[in-house]
Amino acid sequence: MPIRRLSALTVNRIAAGEVIERPAAAVKELVENALDAGARRIEVILEDGGITRIEVIDDGCGIPADELALAVERHATSKLADEALVRIATLGFRGEALPSIGAAAKLTLISRPHAQNGQDGAYQIKVCGGAVGEVAPCAGAAGTRAIVQDLFYATPARKKFLRSPGAEADAAEKSVWRLALAAPGTAFRLVSHSRVVFDLPAQDFAARVAALLGRETAAGLLPVAASRDGVALTGFVGAASCSRATAALQSFVVNGRPVVDPLLKMALRVAYRDVIPAGRHPVAALCLTLPAEALDVNVHPAKTELRFADANFVRGLVISAITRVLARPAGLDSAPDAAAAPMLAAPMPAAPMPASASWQRPGLNLRAPTAAARGFSEAELGLLAPPAARVFEPAAADNHPLGAPVAQILDTYVLAAAADGSLVIVDQHAAHERLTEERLRAEFVAGAVVAQPLLVPVVVDFAPSDAARLLGQASALARLGLEIEAFGPGAILVRAVPAALREADAAGILRDLAEEFAESGEAEALEARLDAALARLACHRSVRAGRRLAVAEMAALLRAMEATPRAATCSHGRPTFLKLSRAELERLFGR
Ligand code: ADP
Ligand code: MG
């Protein structure tokens, strides 16, 4: 075949595949245009996650009638004064979004510049599958309204790769969420599937973060502020005790642009390395500002990746700023809930925790436990008894593979001696997590999860999309003993928790489940999701490392492990115990 030039239409369709790979990307481009136009207020309306309709309305500068045709033309932009591609201060600059959307969908652009620009009334232009229509007068308010219908109808190959409307809606809502976080000075209203997801006034960054992350999450945030050589880092990071199951609540804004940047993600991870357990993720809403010439945003068509001129400098600044915030002595930070610190080896009080500690925290009114139906709970293990002397009782080791407890080390590991002479070391948290999970699973499989109604139901605040996702699973969760219902926008009322988890933090459980569901997506079968949910639940109700155990408690733990399937690993796959046989010990000592 001879070489020939592709038609403009084909070029646009190819570009559409790159710039607009799913509805979320179209939404992002249109909202970026509105922000670039200086909008004070932006409204986004989505139907079917944007697949059937996206509408973005702004009150920005508008597009003059004689420029409408140019706006939808490829590589036409009002945003690059010179063509050096340095010092890019706008979100857009490639002039690709509108022609790409017009090539893949039915685009209507209605715009009316503000009156002082000498134009009366609004004008519109339509682009359908790449065919550009005439500019014509129409009704419209000052600003711009972009309407996208039937996205990808002209590019069926792309349409095939769309996920369900629910999954696309999640992604599209998240795009608007990220831009709203990055532009707190602009009022944002998002309506998806006729539901108001958020409706936020112009506000400062702290208020926007609180509104978008939910009050409860925001209460666990610590302010960050650092600057060096013209580079400034501001915003918030979560206290170590408020880590999450996924990285979904990490957002970075660089020079006003929401980005997904591996360098910044990694810097965050390094800063938290020593304070949260592996597999947990900090919350962060961070803004980095640096001179525009120190940054290349033209790395990827979607403009969410960056290149820093001095990557090491930026990494160092971020790590040191966050490490400093996290190093503040406990009590000086605003962590609401130090008691819930997951598995942190923070020294516990020498005396055992008062029995009521876990339900006396503000906002939590779980009913005091009764002795019945506890399974492997703390009371059965005798955890509330005072610590006793650690004396080896050889008789107790009879016939038990995991032996008899000898001592507890670092308030974390149980040391036991088996009758065959081997030494057993048990990770008490990991072991208890598995026991709880297996008990819940057995109850669940038998259809007999015992739900414990709360004396005073607990209300938990969420970002609206998380609340909706949880409520969508309400009947499945009820089978797990977790009874929830809607309680106004973004709030969920917890009526009952699984009896095995009654002392756990209901808010923490729900937050983790929301993240689990957001992460697992719809493709996963309900059973698989419930299985993951069970593991998460178990994690919330386990003997923390750092809790001192009495001999009787240690023995009960060992016996329960012997009686429980899969007890050799915790639900994260880590071993719950190590066993050194007499022969191995002798070899180690060179005997
Ligand atoms: P880019 O944003 O990269 O310039 P687009 O294809 O997204 O490219 O938009 C092309 C041009 O149309 C923009 O440069 C801008 O001048 C104009 N435009 C698009 N959307 C708006 C809007 N909402 N308000 C004002 N002008 C707009
Ligand atoms: Mg643009």
Coordinates of C-alpha atoms and ligand atoms in Angstrom, one line a residue:
M1 CA 0.0 0.0 0.0
P2 CA 1.3 3.5 -0.8
I3 CA 1.7 6.0 1.9
R4 CA -1.2 8.4 2.2
R5 CA -2.3 11.1 4.6
L6 CA -5.0 10.2 7.0
S7 CA -8.2 12.3 6.8
A8 CA -8.8 14.9 9.5
L9 CA -11.7 12.7 10.7
T10 CA -9.5 9.7 11.2
V11 CA -6.8 11.7 12.9
N12 CA -9.4 13.0 15.3
R13 CA -10.7 9.6 16.0
I14 CA -7.3 8.2 16.7
A15 CA -6.6 11.2 19.0
A16 CA -10.0 10.7 20.7
G17 CA -8.8 7.2 21.7
E18 CA -5.8 8.7 23.4
V19 CA -7.4 11.8 25.0
I20 CA -10.9 10.5 25.7
E21 CA -10.5 6.9 26.6
R22 CA -13.6 6.8 28.8
P23 CA -16.3 9.2 29.9
A24 CA -14.3 10.2 32.9
A25 CA -11.7 11.7 30.6
A26 CA -14.2 13.7 28.6
V27 CA -15.7 15.0 31.8
K28 CA -12.2 16.0 33.0
E29 CA -11.4 17.8 29.8
L30 CA -14.6 19.8 29.8
V31 CA -14.2 20.8 33.5
E32 CA -10.6 21.8 32.9
N33 CA -11.8 24.1 30.0
A34 CA -14.3 25.6 32.4
L35 CA -11.6 26.2 35.0
D36 CA -9.3 27.7 32.4
A37 CA -12.1 30.0 31.4
G38 CA -12.0 31.5 34.9
A39 CA -15.4 30.0 36.0
R40 CA -16.6 30.9 39.5
R41 CA -19.2 28.2 39.4
I42 CA -19.2 24.9 37.5
E43 CA -22.1 22.4 37.2
V44 CA -21.6 18.9 35.9
I45 CA -24.5 16.6 35.0
L46 CA -23.9 13.0 34.1
E47 CA -26.3 10.3 32.8
D48 CA -25.2 6.7 32.8
G49 CA -21.8 7.7 34.0
G50 CA -21.5 10.1 31.1
I51 CA -22.0 7.4 28.5
T52 CA -25.3 8.8 27.3
R53 CA -24.9 12.4 28.4
I54 CA -22.4 14.8 29.9
E55 CA -23.2 18.4 30.5
V56 CA -20.8 20.9 31.9
I57 CA -22.0 24.4 32.5
D58 CA -19.7 27.3 33.5
D59 CA -19.9 31.0 34.0
G60 CA -16.5 31.6 32.6
C61 CA -15.3 34.0 29.9
G62 CA -17.2 32.3 27.1
I63 CA -16.2 31.8 23.5
P64 CA -17.0 34.6 20.9
A65 CA -19.2 33.4 18.1
D66 CA -16.5 33.9 15.5
E67 CA -14.2 31.6 17.4
L68 CA -16.6 28.7 18.0
A69 CA -15.6 26.9 14.8
L70 CA -11.9 27.3 15.7
A71 CA -12.6 25.9 19.3
V72 CA -13.6 22.5 17.8
E73 CA -10.8 22.4 15.3
R74 CA -7.8 20.3 16.0
H75 CA -4.7 21.9 17.6
A76 CA -6.5 25.2 18.0
T77 CA -6.1 26.7 21.4
S78 CA -6.3 30.2 23.0
K79 CA -3.9 29.1 25.8
L80 CA -0.4 29.1 24.3
A81 CA 0.9 32.6 23.8
D82 CA 4.2 31.4 22.6
E83 CA 4.8 27.8 21.4
A84 CA 7.8 27.0 23.6
L85 CA 5.7 24.7 25.9
V86 CA 7.3 26.1 29.0
R87 CA 5.5 28.0 31.7
I88 CA 2.2 26.4 31.1
A89 CA -0.3 27.9 33.5
T90 CA -3.6 26.6 32.2
L91 CA -4.9 23.0 32.5
G92 CA -5.4 22.7 28.8
F93 CA -3.0 23.7 26.1
R94 CA -3.1 21.0 23.4
G95 CA -6.2 22.0 21.6
E96 CA -7.3 18.4 21.3
A97 CA -10.2 17.9 23.7
L98 CA -13.1 19.4 21.9
P99 CA -12.2 18.0 18.4
S100 CA -11.6 14.6 20.0
I101 CA -15.0 14.6 21.8
G102 CA -16.7 15.9 18.6
A103 CA -15.2 13.0 16.6
A104 CA -16.4 10.3 19.0
A105 CA -19.8 11.7 20.1
K106 CA -22.4 14.4 19.5
L107 CA -21.0 17.6 20.9
T108 CA -23.0 20.8 21.3
L109 CA -21.1 23.9 22.5
I110 CA -23.2 26.9 23.5
S111 CA -21.4 30.0 24.6
R112 CA -22.0 33.6 25.4
P113 CA -19.1 35.8 26.3
H114 CA -19.7 38.4 29.0
A115 CA -21.5 41.5 27.6
Q116 CA -18.6 43.9 27.8
N117 CA -17.0 41.9 24.9
G118 CA -19.5 43.4 22.5
Q119 CA -21.5 40.3 21.6
D120 CA -25.2 40.0 22.2
G121 CA -26.7 36.6 23.0
A122 CA -25.4 33.1 22.8
Y123 CA -24.2 31.1 19.8
Q124 CA -23.9 27.4 19.3
I125 CA -22.0 24.9 17.2
K126 CA -22.6 21.1 16.9
V127 CA -20.1 18.4 16.0
C128 CA -21.5 15.0 15.3
G129 CA -19.1 12.1 14.8
G130 CA -16.6 14.6 13.4
A131 CA -19.0 16.5 11.1
V132 CA -18.9 20.2 12.1
G133 CA -22.2 22.1 11.8
E134 CA -22.9 25.8 11.3
V135 CA -22.6 28.4 14.0
A136 CA -26.1 29.6 14.9
P137 CA -27.6 32.0 17.4
C138 CA -29.5 30.4 20.3
A139 CA -30.6 31.0 23.9
G140 CA -27.9 30.8 26.6
A141 CA -26.5 32.5 29.7
A142 CA -23.1 34.1 30.0
G143 CA -20.5 31.4 30.0
T144 CA -20.3 28.1 28.2
R145 CA -22.4 25.0 28.2
A146 CA -21.0 21.8 26.6
I147 CA -23.3 18.9 26.0
V148 CA -22.0 15.6 25.0
Q149 CA -24.4 12.9 23.9
D150 CA -23.8 9.2 23.0
L151 CA -20.1 9.2 23.7
F152 CA -18.3 6.8 21.4
Y153 CA -21.3 6.2 19.2
A154 CA -19.0 7.0 16.3
T155 CA -16.1 4.8 17.6
P156 CA -17.8 1.5 18.4
A157 CA -14.4 -0.1 19.0
R158 CA -13.9 2.2 22.0
K159 CA -17.5 1.7 23.1
K160 CA -16.9 -2.0 23.5
F161 CA -14.3 -1.4 26.1
L162 CA -16.6 0.6 28.4
R163 CA -17.3 -0.9 31.8
S164 CA -20.8 -0.8 33.3
P165 CA -22.5 2.5 33.7
G166 CA -21.9 2.2 37.5
A167 CA -18.2 1.8 37.1
E168 CA -18.0 4.6 34.5
A169 CA -20.0 6.8 36.9
D170 CA -17.6 6.1 39.7
A171 CA -14.6 7.1 37.5
A172 CA -16.4 10.2 36.1
E173 CA -17.5 11.3 39.5
K174 CA -13.9 10.8 40.8
S175 CA -12.6 13.1 38.0
V176 CA -14.8 15.9 39.0
W177 CA -14.0 15.2 42.7
R178 CA -10.3 15.6 42.0
L179 CA -10.7 18.8 40.0
A180 CA -13.1 20.2 42.7
L181 CA -10.4 19.4 45.3
A182 CA -7.8 21.2 43.2
A183 CA -9.9 24.3 42.7
P184 CA -11.6 25.1 46.0
G185 CA -12.2 28.7 45.0
T186 CA -14.7 27.6 42.4
A187 CA -18.2 26.5 43.4
F188 CA -18.9 23.0 42.2
R189 CA -22.1 21.1 41.8
L190 CA -22.1 17.5 40.5
V191 CA -25.2 15.6 39.6
S192 CA -24.9 12.0 38.6
H193 CA -27.9 9.9 37.7
S194 CA -30.3 12.6 39.0
R195 CA -28.6 12.4 42.4
V196 CA -26.7 15.4 43.7
V197 CA -23.2 14.0 44.5
F198 CA -21.9 17.3 45.9
D199 CA -22.9 20.9 45.8
L200 CA -20.0 23.0 47.2
P201 CA -19.6 26.8 47.5
A202 CA -16.4 28.6 46.8
Q203 CA -14.3 27.8 49.9
D204 CA -10.8 27.5 51.2
F205 CA -8.7 24.4 50.7
A206 CA -9.3 23.1 54.2
A207 CA -13.0 23.4 53.9
R208 CA -13.0 21.8 50.5
V209 CA -11.0 18.9 51.8
A210 CA -13.4 18.4 54.7
A211 CA -16.4 18.5 52.4
L212 CA -14.9 16.1 49.9
L213 CA -13.3 13.6 52.2
G214 CA -16.0 13.6 54.8
R215 CA -15.8 15.2 58.2
E216 CA -14.7 12.1 59.9
T217 CA -11.7 11.5 57.7
A218 CA -10.9 15.2 57.9
A219 CA -10.8 15.1 61.7
G220 CA -7.8 12.8 61.4
L221 CA -5.8 15.1 59.1
L222 CA -2.6 17.0 60.1
P223 CA -1.6 20.2 58.3
V224 CA 1.6 20.2 56.2
A225 CA 3.4 23.3 55.2
A226 CA 7.0 23.5 53.9
S227 CA 8.8 25.5 51.3
R228 CA 12.3 25.7 50.0
D229 CA 13.8 27.4 47.0
G230 CA 10.5 28.5 45.4
V231 CA 8.9 25.1 45.8
A232 CA 6.0 24.9 48.4
L233 CA 4.1 22.0 49.8
T234 CA 0.9 22.6 51.6
G235 CA -2.2 20.6 52.5
F236 CA -3.0 17.7 54.8
V237 CA -1.9 14.2 55.6
G238 CA -3.7 11.6 57.7
A239 CA -2.4 10.7 61.2
A240 CA -0.7 7.3 61.2
S241 CA -3.7 6.0 63.2
C242 CA -6.1 6.9 60.4
S243 CA -4.5 4.7 57.6
R244 CA -6.8 3.1 55.1
A245 CA -7.2 -0.1 53.2
T246 CA -6.5 1.5 49.8
A247 CA -4.7 4.5 48.4
A248 CA -8.0 5.9 47.1
L249 CA -7.9 8.9 49.4
Q250 CA -4.5 10.2 48.3
S251 CA -4.6 13.2 46.0
F252 CA -1.9 15.4 44.7
V253 CA -2.4 18.8 43.1
V254 CA 0.6 20.2 41.3
N255 CA 0.3 23.9 40.2
G256 CA -3.4 23.6 40.4
R257 CA -3.5 20.4 38.4
P258 CA -4.7 17.1 39.9
V259 CA -2.1 14.5 39.1
V260 CA -1.4 10.8 39.5
D261 CA 2.3 10.9 39.9
P262 CA 4.4 7.9 40.9
L263 CA 7.2 10.1 42.4
L264 CA 4.8 11.8 44.8
K265 CA 3.0 8.6 45.7
M266 CA 6.4 7.0 46.4
A267 CA 7.5 9.9 48.5
L268 CA 4.3 9.6 50.6
R269 CA 4.9 5.9 51.0
V270 CA 8.5 6.4 52.2
A271 CA 7.4 9.0 54.7
Y272 CA 4.9 6.6 56.3
R273 CA 7.1 3.5 56.0
D274 CA 7.9 3.3 59.7
V275 CA 4.6 4.4 61.1
I276 CA 1.9 2.3 59.3
P277 CA 1.9 -1.4 58.7
A278 CA 2.6 -2.8 55.2
G279 CA -0.6 -3.0 53.2
R280 CA -2.2 0.1 54.7
H281 CA -2.2 3.5 53.0
P282 CA -2.2 7.0 54.4
V283 CA -4.7 9.7 53.5
A284 CA -3.3 12.7 51.8
A285 CA -4.5 15.9 50.1
L286 CA -1.3 17.7 49.1
C287 CA -0.7 20.7 46.9
L288 CA 2.7 21.3 45.4
T289 CA 3.5 24.6 43.8
L290 CA 6.7 25.3 41.9
P291 CA 7.8 27.6 39.1
A292 CA 6.1 26.5 35.9
E293 CA 9.5 26.1 34.1
A294 CA 10.5 23.5 36.7
L295 CA 7.8 21.2 35.5
D296 CA 6.9 19.4 32.2
V297 CA 3.2 18.6 32.0
N298 CA 3.4 17.6 28.4
V299 CA 4.3 14.0 29.1
H300 CA 1.0 12.3 28.4
P301 CA -2.1 13.4 26.4
A302 CA -4.2 13.2 29.5
K303 CA -1.8 15.6 31.3
T304 CA -2.0 13.7 34.6
E305 CA 1.6 12.7 34.6
L306 CA 4.5 15.1 35.2
R307 CA 8.2 15.4 34.9
F308 CA 10.0 17.5 37.5
A309 CA 13.1 19.2 36.4
D310 CA 14.7 18.3 39.8
A311 CA 12.9 15.1 40.9
N312 CA 15.3 14.5 43.8
F313 CA 14.7 17.9 45.3
V314 CA 10.9 17.5 45.1
R315 CA 11.0 14.0 46.6
G316 CA 13.3 15.2 49.4
L317 CA 11.0 18.1 50.2
V318 CA 7.9 16.0 50.4
I319 CA 9.4 13.2 52.5
S320 CA 11.0 15.5 55.0
A321 CA 7.9 17.7 55.3
I322 CA 5.7 14.8 56.0
T323 CA 8.1 13.0 58.2
R324 CA 8.4 16.1 60.4
V325 CA 4.6 16.3 60.7
L326 CA 4.4 12.6 61.7
A327 CA 7.2 12.9 64.2
R328 CA 5.2 15.3 66.4
P329 CA 4.7 13.7 69.8
A330 CA 1.4 12.0 70.2
G331 CA -1.2 14.2 71.8
L332 CA 0.0 17.3 69.8
D333 CA -1.5 16.0 66.6
S334 CA -5.2 16.0 65.9
A335 CA -5.6 12.3 65.5
P336 CA -9.0 11.6 67.0
D337 CA -8.5 8.1 67.7
A338 CA -5.1 7.0 69.0
A339 CA -6.7 4.0 70.6
A340 CA -7.6 2.6 67.2
A341 CA -4.0 2.7 66.0
P342 CA -3.9 -0.4 63.8
M343 CA -1.3 -2.8 65.0
L344 CA 1.1 0.0 65.9
A345 CA 3.6 -1.2 68.4
A346 CA 3.0 1.8 70.5
P347 CA 3.7 1.0 74.1
M348 CA 0.4 0.1 75.9
P349 CA -0.3 1.1 79.4
A350 CA 1.2 -1.5 81.8
A351 CA -2.2 -2.2 83.3
P352 CA -4.7 -3.9 81.0
M353 CA -7.0 -1.7 79.0
P354 CA -10.2 -0.9 80.9
A355 CA -12.9 -3.1 79.6
S356 CA -15.0 -0.2 78.4
A357 CA -12.2 1.6 76.5
S358 CA -13.4 0.6 73.0
W359 CA -16.9 1.8 73.4
Q360 CA -16.4 4.9 75.4
R361 CA -14.9 6.9 72.5
P362 CA -17.1 9.8 71.4
G363 CA -19.5 8.9 68.7
L364 CA -19.4 5.2 69.4
N365 CA -22.1 3.8 71.6
L366 CA -21.7 0.1 71.1
R367 CA -23.4 -1.9 73.8
A368 CA -21.3 -3.4 76.5
P369 CA -20.5 -7.1 75.8
T370 CA -22.2 -9.9 77.6
A371 CA -20.5 -13.1 78.3
A372 CA -22.5 -15.1 75.8
A373 CA -21.7 -15.8 72.2
R374 CA -18.2 -14.5 72.3
G375 CA -16.3 -17.2 70.4
F376 CA -12.7 -16.3 70.4
S377 CA -13.3 -13.0 71.9
E378 CA -11.1 -11.2 74.4
A379 CA -13.2 -12.2 77.4
E380 CA -13.1 -15.8 76.6
L381 CA -9.4 -15.6 76.2
G382 CA -9.4 -13.8 79.5
L383 CA -7.7 -10.8 78.1
L384 CA -9.3 -8.6 80.7
A385 CA -7.6 -10.4 83.6
P386 CA -4.5 -8.8 85.0
P387 CA -1.2 -10.0 83.5
A388 CA 0.2 -13.0 85.4
A389 CA 3.7 -14.3 86.0
R390 CA 5.1 -16.1 83.0
V391 CA 5.9 -19.5 84.2
F392 CA 6.3 -22.6 82.1
E393 CA 4.0 -25.4 83.1
P394 CA 5.4 -28.5 81.3
A395 CA 2.3 -30.5 82.0
A396 CA 0.2 -28.2 79.9
A397 CA 2.1 -29.0 76.8
D398 CA 0.7 -32.6 76.6
N399 CA -0.3 -33.6 73.1
H400 CA -0.8 -30.0 71.9
P401 CA 1.1 -29.3 68.7
L402 CA 1.6 -25.7 69.6
G403 CA 2.6 -26.6 73.2
A404 CA 2.2 -24.6 76.4
P405 CA 2.8 -20.9 76.7
V406 CA 6.1 -19.9 78.3
A407 CA 6.3 -16.2 77.9
Q408 CA 5.2 -13.2 76.0
I409 CA 7.8 -11.1 74.2
L410 CA 7.5 -7.4 73.3
D411 CA 3.8 -7.7 74.3
T412 CA 3.4 -9.1 70.8
Y413 CA 4.7 -12.6 70.5
V414 CA 3.7 -15.6 72.5
L415 CA 6.5 -18.1 73.2
A416 CA 5.5 -21.7 73.7
A417 CA 7.2 -25.0 74.2
A418 CA 5.7 -28.2 72.7
A419 CA 6.0 -31.6 74.3
D420 CA 8.3 -32.8 71.4
G421 CA 10.8 -30.1 72.5
S422 CA 10.1 -27.6 69.7
L423 CA 9.9 -23.9 70.3
V424 CA 6.8 -22.1 69.0
I425 CA 6.6 -18.3 68.4
V426 CA 3.1 -16.9 67.8
D427 CA 2.3 -13.5 66.4
Q428 CA -0.7 -12.8 68.6
H429 CA -2.4 -10.3 66.3
A430 CA -2.0 -12.3 63.2
A431 CA -3.3 -15.4 64.9
H432 CA -6.3 -13.7 66.4
E433 CA -7.2 -12.1 63.1
R434 CA -7.4 -15.5 61.5
L435 CA -9.4 -17.0 64.3
T436 CA -12.0 -14.2 64.1
E437 CA -12.1 -14.5 60.3
E438 CA -12.7 -18.2 60.4
R439 CA -15.4 -17.9 63.0
L440 CA -17.2 -15.2 61.0
R441 CA -16.8 -17.3 57.9
A442 CA -18.2 -20.4 59.6
E443 CA -21.2 -18.4 60.8
F444 CA -21.6 -16.9 57.4
V445 CA -21.5 -20.2 55.5
A446 CA -24.1 -21.6 58.0
G447 CA -26.2 -18.5 57.3
A448 CA -26.0 -17.9 61.0
V449 CA -24.1 -14.7 61.5
V450 CA -25.2 -13.3 64.8
A451 CA -26.1 -9.6 64.4
Q452 CA -25.8 -7.6 67.5
P453 CA -28.2 -4.6 67.4
L454 CA -26.6 -1.4 68.8
L455 CA -28.3 0.1 71.7
V456 CA -27.7 3.5 70.2
P457 CA -27.2 3.3 66.4
V458 CA -24.1 5.0 65.1
V459 CA -24.1 7.6 62.3
V460 CA -21.0 7.6 60.1
D461 CA -20.3 10.3 57.5
F462 CA -19.0 9.5 54.1
A463 CA -18.3 11.0 50.7
P464 CA -21.7 10.6 49.0
S465 CA -20.4 8.2 46.4
D466 CA -18.9 5.9 49.1
A467 CA -22.2 6.0 51.0
A468 CA -24.1 5.1 47.9
R469 CA -21.8 2.2 47.2
L470 CA -22.2 0.8 50.7
L471 CA -25.9 1.2 50.7
G472 CA -26.0 -0.6 47.3
Q473 CA -24.5 -3.6 49.2
A474 CA -26.8 -3.2 52.2
S475 CA -28.6 -6.5 51.8
A476 CA -25.3 -8.4 51.3
L477 CA -23.8 -6.8 54.3
A478 CA -26.9 -7.7 56.3
R479 CA -26.0 -11.3 55.7
L480 CA -22.7 -10.5 57.4
G481 CA -24.5 -9.1 60.4
L482 CA -23.9 -5.5 59.4
E483 CA -27.1 -3.7 59.2
I484 CA -27.0 -0.2 57.7
E485 CA -29.4 2.3 56.2
A486 CA -29.3 5.7 54.6
F487 CA -29.3 8.7 56.9
G488 CA -29.4 11.8 54.8
P489 CA -26.9 12.8 52.2
G490 CA -23.5 11.1 52.7
A491 CA -24.4 9.6 56.1
I492 CA -25.1 6.0 57.0
L493 CA -26.8 4.7 60.1
V494 CA -25.4 1.5 61.6
R495 CA -28.1 -0.5 63.3
A496 CA -26.3 -3.7 64.0
V497 CA -22.8 -5.2 63.8
P498 CA -21.7 -8.8 63.7
A499 CA -21.7 -10.0 67.3
A500 CA -18.2 -11.2 66.9
L501 CA -17.2 -7.6 66.2
R502 CA -19.3 -5.8 68.7
E503 CA -16.4 -4.0 70.3
A504 CA -14.8 -2.9 67.1
D505 CA -15.1 0.5 65.7
A506 CA -18.2 0.6 63.5
A507 CA -17.0 3.7 61.6
G508 CA -13.7 2.1 60.8
I509 CA -15.3 -1.1 59.6
L510 CA -17.6 0.8 57.2
R511 CA -14.8 3.0 55.9
D512 CA -12.7 -0.1 55.1
L513 CA -15.6 -1.8 53.4
A514 CA -16.4 1.3 51.3
E515 CA -12.8 1.2 50.1
E516 CA -12.8 -2.5 49.5
F517 CA -16.0 -2.1 47.4
A518 CA -14.6 0.9 45.5
E519 CA -11.4 -1.1 44.8
S520 CA -12.9 -4.4 43.9
G521 CA -15.2 -2.9 41.2
E522 CA -18.3 -4.5 39.9
A523 CA -16.7 -7.2 37.9
E524 CA -16.0 -9.2 41.1
A525 CA -18.6 -11.7 42.2
L526 CA -20.5 -10.8 45.3
E527 CA -19.1 -13.9 47.0
A528 CA -15.6 -12.8 46.4
R529 CA -16.4 -9.4 47.7
L530 CA -18.0 -10.8 50.8
D531 CA -15.0 -12.9 51.3
A532 CA -12.8 -9.8 51.2
A533 CA -15.2 -8.1 53.5
L534 CA -14.9 -10.9 56.0
A535 CA -11.2 -10.6 56.1
R536 CA -11.5 -6.8 56.6
L537 CA -14.0 -7.3 59.4
A538 CA -11.7 -9.8 61.1
C539 CA -8.9 -7.3 61.0
H540 CA -11.0 -5.0 63.1
R541 CA -11.5 -7.3 65.9
S542 CA -8.2 -8.8 66.8
V543 CA -5.9 -8.7 69.8
R544 CA -3.6 -5.8 69.0
A545 CA 0.0 -6.4 69.1
G546 CA 1.2 -4.6 72.1
R547 CA -1.4 -6.1 74.4
R548 CA -0.1 -8.0 77.4
L549 CA -1.6 -11.4 77.8
A550 CA -2.0 -13.6 80.8
V551 CA -0.8 -17.3 80.7
A552 CA -4.4 -18.5 80.5
E553 CA -5.1 -16.1 77.6
M554 CA -2.0 -17.3 75.8
A555 CA -3.0 -21.0 76.3
A556 CA -6.5 -20.3 75.0
L557 CA -5.1 -18.6 71.9
L558 CA -2.9 -21.7 71.2
R559 CA -5.7 -24.1 71.7
A560 CA -8.0 -22.1 69.4
M561 CA -5.4 -22.0 66.7
E562 CA -5.1 -25.8 66.8
A563 CA -8.8 -26.0 66.4
T564 CA -9.2 -23.6 63.5
P565 CA -8.7 -24.2 59.8
R566 CA -6.0 -22.2 57.9
A567 CA -4.7 -20.9 61.3
A568 CA -1.1 -21.0 60.1
T569 CA -1.4 -17.8 58.2
C570 CA -3.3 -14.6 58.8
S571 CA -5.8 -13.3 56.3
H572 CA -3.0 -11.3 54.6
G573 CA -1.1 -14.5 54.1
R574 CA 1.6 -13.9 56.7
P575 CA 2.5 -16.7 59.0
T576 CA 0.8 -16.7 62.4
F577 CA 3.5 -18.8 64.1
L578 CA 7.0 -20.1 63.6
K579 CA 8.1 -23.4 64.9
L580 CA 11.7 -24.4 65.6
S581 CA 12.1 -28.1 66.2
R582 CA 14.6 -29.4 68.7
A583 CA 16.8 -30.6 65.9
E584 CA 16.8 -27.1 64.3
L585 CA 17.6 -25.5 67.6
E586 CA 20.5 -27.9 68.1
R587 CA 21.8 -27.2 64.6
L588 CA 21.6 -23.4 65.2
F589 CA 23.7 -23.9 68.4
G590 CA 26.2 -26.1 66.5
R591 CA 25.6 -29.0 68.7
Ligands
ADP1 P1 -7.3 23.4 25.0 O1 -8.1 23.4 26.3 O2 -6.2 22.5 25.1 O3 -7.0 24.7 24.5 P2 -9.8 22.4 23.9 O4 -10.0 21.6 22.7 O5 -10.2 21.8 25.2 O6 -8.2 22.7 23.9 O7 -10.5 23.8 23.7 C1 -10.2 24.6 22.6 C2 -10.4 26.1 22.9 O8 -11.8 26.3 23.1 C3 -9.7 26.5 24.2 O9 -8.4 26.9 24.0 C4 -10.6 27.7 24.6 O10 -10.2 28.9 23.9 C5 -12.0 27.3 24.0 N1 -12.8 26.8 25.1 C6 -13.1 25.5 25.3 N2 -14.0 25.3 26.3 C7 -14.2 26.6 26.8 C8 -15.0 27.1 27.9 N3 -15.7 26.3 28.7 N4 -15.0 28.4 28.1 C9 -14.3 29.2 27.3 N5 -13.5 28.8 26.3 C10 -13.5 27.5 26.0
MG2 MG -9.1 21.8 27.0

